[in-house]
Coordinates of N, CA and C in Angstrom, one line a residue:
X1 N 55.0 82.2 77.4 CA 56.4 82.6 77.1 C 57.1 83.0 78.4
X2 N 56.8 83.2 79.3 CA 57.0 83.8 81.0 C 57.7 82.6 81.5
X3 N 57.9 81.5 81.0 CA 58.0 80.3 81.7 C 59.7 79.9 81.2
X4 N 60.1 80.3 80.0 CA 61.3 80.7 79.5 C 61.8 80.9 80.0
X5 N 61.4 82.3 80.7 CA 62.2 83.4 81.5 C 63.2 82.8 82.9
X6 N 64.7 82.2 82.5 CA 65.4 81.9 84.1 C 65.2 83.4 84.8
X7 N 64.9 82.8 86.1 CA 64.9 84.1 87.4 C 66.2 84.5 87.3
X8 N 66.6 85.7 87.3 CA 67.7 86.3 88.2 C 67.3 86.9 89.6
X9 N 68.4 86.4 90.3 CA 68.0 86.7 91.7 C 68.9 88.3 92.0
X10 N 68.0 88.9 92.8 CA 68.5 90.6 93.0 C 70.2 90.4 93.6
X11 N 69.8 89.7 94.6 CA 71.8 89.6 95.5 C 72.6 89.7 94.0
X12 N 72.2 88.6 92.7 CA 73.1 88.8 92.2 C 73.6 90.4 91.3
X13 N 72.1 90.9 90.6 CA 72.6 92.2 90.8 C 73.1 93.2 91.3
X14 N 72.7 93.3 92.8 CA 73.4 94.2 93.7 C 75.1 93.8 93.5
X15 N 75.2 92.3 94.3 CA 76.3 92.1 94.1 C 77.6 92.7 92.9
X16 N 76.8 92.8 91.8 CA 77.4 93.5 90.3 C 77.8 94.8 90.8
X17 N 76.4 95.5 91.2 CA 76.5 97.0 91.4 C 78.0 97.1 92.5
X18 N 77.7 96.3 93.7 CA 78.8 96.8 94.2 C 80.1 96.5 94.2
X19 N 80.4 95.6 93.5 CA 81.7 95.2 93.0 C 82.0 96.1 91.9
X20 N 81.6 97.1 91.3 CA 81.6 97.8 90.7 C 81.9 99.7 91.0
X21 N 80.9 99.7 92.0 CA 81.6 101.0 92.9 C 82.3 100.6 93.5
X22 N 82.5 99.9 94.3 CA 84.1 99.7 95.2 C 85.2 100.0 94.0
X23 N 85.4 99.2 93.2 CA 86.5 99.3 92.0 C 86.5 100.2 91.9
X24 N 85.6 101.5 91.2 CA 86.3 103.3 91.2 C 86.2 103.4 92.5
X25 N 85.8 103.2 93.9 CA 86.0 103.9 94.9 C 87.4 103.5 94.9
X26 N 88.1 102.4 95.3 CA 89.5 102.2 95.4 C 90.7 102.3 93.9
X27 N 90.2 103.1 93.0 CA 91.0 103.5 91.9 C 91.3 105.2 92.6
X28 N 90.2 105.5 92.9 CA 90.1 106.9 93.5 C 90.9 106.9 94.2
X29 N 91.0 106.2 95.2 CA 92.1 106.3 96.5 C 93.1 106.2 95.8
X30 N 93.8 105.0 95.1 CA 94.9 105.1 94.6 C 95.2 106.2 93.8
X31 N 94.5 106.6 93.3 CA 95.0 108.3 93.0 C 95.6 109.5 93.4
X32 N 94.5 109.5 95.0 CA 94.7 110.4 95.8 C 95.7 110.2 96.7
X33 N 96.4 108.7 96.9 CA 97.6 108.4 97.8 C 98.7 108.8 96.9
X34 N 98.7 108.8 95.4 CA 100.0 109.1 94.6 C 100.0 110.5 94.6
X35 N 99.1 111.3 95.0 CA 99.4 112.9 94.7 C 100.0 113.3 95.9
X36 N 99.8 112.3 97.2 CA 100.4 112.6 98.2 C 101.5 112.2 98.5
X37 N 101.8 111.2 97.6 CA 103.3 110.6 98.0 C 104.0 111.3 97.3
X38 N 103.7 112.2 96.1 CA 104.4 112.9 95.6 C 104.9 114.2 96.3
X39 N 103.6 115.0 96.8 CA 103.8 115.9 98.0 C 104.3 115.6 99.1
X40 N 105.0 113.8 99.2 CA 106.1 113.7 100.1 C 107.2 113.8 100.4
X41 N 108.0 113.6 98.9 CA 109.2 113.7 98.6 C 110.0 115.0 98.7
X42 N 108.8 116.4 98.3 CA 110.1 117.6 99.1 C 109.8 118.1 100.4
X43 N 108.6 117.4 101.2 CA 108.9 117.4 102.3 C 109.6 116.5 103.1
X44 N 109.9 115.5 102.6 CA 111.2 114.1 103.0 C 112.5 114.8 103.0
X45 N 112.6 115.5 101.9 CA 114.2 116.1 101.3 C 114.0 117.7 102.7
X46 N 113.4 118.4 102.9 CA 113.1 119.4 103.6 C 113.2 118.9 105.5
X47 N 112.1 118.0 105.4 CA 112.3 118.0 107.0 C 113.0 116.2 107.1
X48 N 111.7 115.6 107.9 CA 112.8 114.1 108.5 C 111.8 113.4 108.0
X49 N 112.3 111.9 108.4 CA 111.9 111.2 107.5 C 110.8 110.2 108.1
X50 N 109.8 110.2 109.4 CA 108.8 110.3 109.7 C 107.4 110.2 108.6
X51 N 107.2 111.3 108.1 CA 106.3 111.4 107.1 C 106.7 110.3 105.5
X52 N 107.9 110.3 105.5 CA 107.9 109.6 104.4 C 108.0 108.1 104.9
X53 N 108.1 107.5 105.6 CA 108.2 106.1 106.3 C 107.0 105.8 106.4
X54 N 105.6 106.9 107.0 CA 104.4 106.8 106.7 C 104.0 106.7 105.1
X55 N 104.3 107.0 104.3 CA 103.7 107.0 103.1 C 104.2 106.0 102.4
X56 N 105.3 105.6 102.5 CA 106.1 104.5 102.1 C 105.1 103.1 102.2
X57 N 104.8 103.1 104.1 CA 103.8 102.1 104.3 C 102.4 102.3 103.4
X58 N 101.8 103.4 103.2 CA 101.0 103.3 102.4 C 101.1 102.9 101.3
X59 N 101.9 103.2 100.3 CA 102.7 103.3 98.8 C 102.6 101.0 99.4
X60 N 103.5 100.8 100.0 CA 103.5 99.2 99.7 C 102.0 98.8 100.4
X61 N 101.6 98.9 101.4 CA 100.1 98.4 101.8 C 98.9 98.8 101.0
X62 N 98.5 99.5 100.4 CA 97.4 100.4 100.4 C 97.1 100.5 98.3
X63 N 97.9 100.5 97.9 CA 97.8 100.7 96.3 C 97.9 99.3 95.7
X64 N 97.1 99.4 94.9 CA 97.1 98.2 93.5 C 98.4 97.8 93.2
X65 N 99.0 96.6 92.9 CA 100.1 96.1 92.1 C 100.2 97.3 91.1
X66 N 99.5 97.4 90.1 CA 99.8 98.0 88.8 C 99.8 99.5 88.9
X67 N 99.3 100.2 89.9 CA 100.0 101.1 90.5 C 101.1 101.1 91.6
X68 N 101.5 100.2 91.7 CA 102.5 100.4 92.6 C 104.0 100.6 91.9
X69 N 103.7 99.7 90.6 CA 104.8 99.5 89.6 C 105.1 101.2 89.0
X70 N 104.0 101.6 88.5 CA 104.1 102.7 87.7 C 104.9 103.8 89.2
X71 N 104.3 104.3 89.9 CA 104.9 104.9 91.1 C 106.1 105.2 91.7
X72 N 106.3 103.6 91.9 CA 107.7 103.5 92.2 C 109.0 103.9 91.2
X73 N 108.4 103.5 89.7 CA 109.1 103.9 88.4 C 109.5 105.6 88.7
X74 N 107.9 106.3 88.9 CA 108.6 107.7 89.2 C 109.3 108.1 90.3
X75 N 109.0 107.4 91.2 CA 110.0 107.5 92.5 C 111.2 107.3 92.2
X76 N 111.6 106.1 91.5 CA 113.0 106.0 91.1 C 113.9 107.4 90.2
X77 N 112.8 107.6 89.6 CA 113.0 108.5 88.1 C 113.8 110.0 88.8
X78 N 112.7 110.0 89.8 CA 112.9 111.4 91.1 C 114.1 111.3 91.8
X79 N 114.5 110.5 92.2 CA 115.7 110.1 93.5 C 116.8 110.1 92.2
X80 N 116.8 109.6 90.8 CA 118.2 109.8 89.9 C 118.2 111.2 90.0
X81 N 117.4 112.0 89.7 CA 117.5 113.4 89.2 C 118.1 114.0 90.5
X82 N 117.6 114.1 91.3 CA 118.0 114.6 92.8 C 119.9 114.0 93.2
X83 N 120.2 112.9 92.9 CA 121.4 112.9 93.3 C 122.3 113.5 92.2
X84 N 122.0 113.1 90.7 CA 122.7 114.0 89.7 C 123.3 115.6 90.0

């Protein structure tokens, strides 16, 4: 019956495993860059705009498409309220 058995080769499971932590390791990040870009906005409105030109670059380099959409949605949402 042993003879049935196709081999799996380990690379390919590792491979699984880490394709797998990287994905929450960089969900994590994209989390932790939106709580920051959030804590950028009244310090953008407060001091200069330095720090927010940094995060900006982050916000487009550094985040997922499908978080970048949602984001920017509240960024927009934020900058209506503020000029009202």
């Amino acid at each position: 019956m042993l003879y049935n058995i196709k081999p799996l080769h380990l690379h390919c499971v590792f491979h699984g495993i880490r394709f797998k932590v990287n994905k929450d390791w960089l969900s994590g990040i994209d989390s932790l860059l939106f709580f920051i870009y959030l804590l950028a906005i009244p310090l953008f409105i407060i001091y200069s705009s330095p720090f927010f030109t940094f995060m900006r670059f982050l916000l487009i380099n550094l985040l997922t498409q499908s978080t970048k959409i949602l984001y920017l949605h509240l960024l927009f949402n934020v900058k209506r309220k503020h000029t009202n």
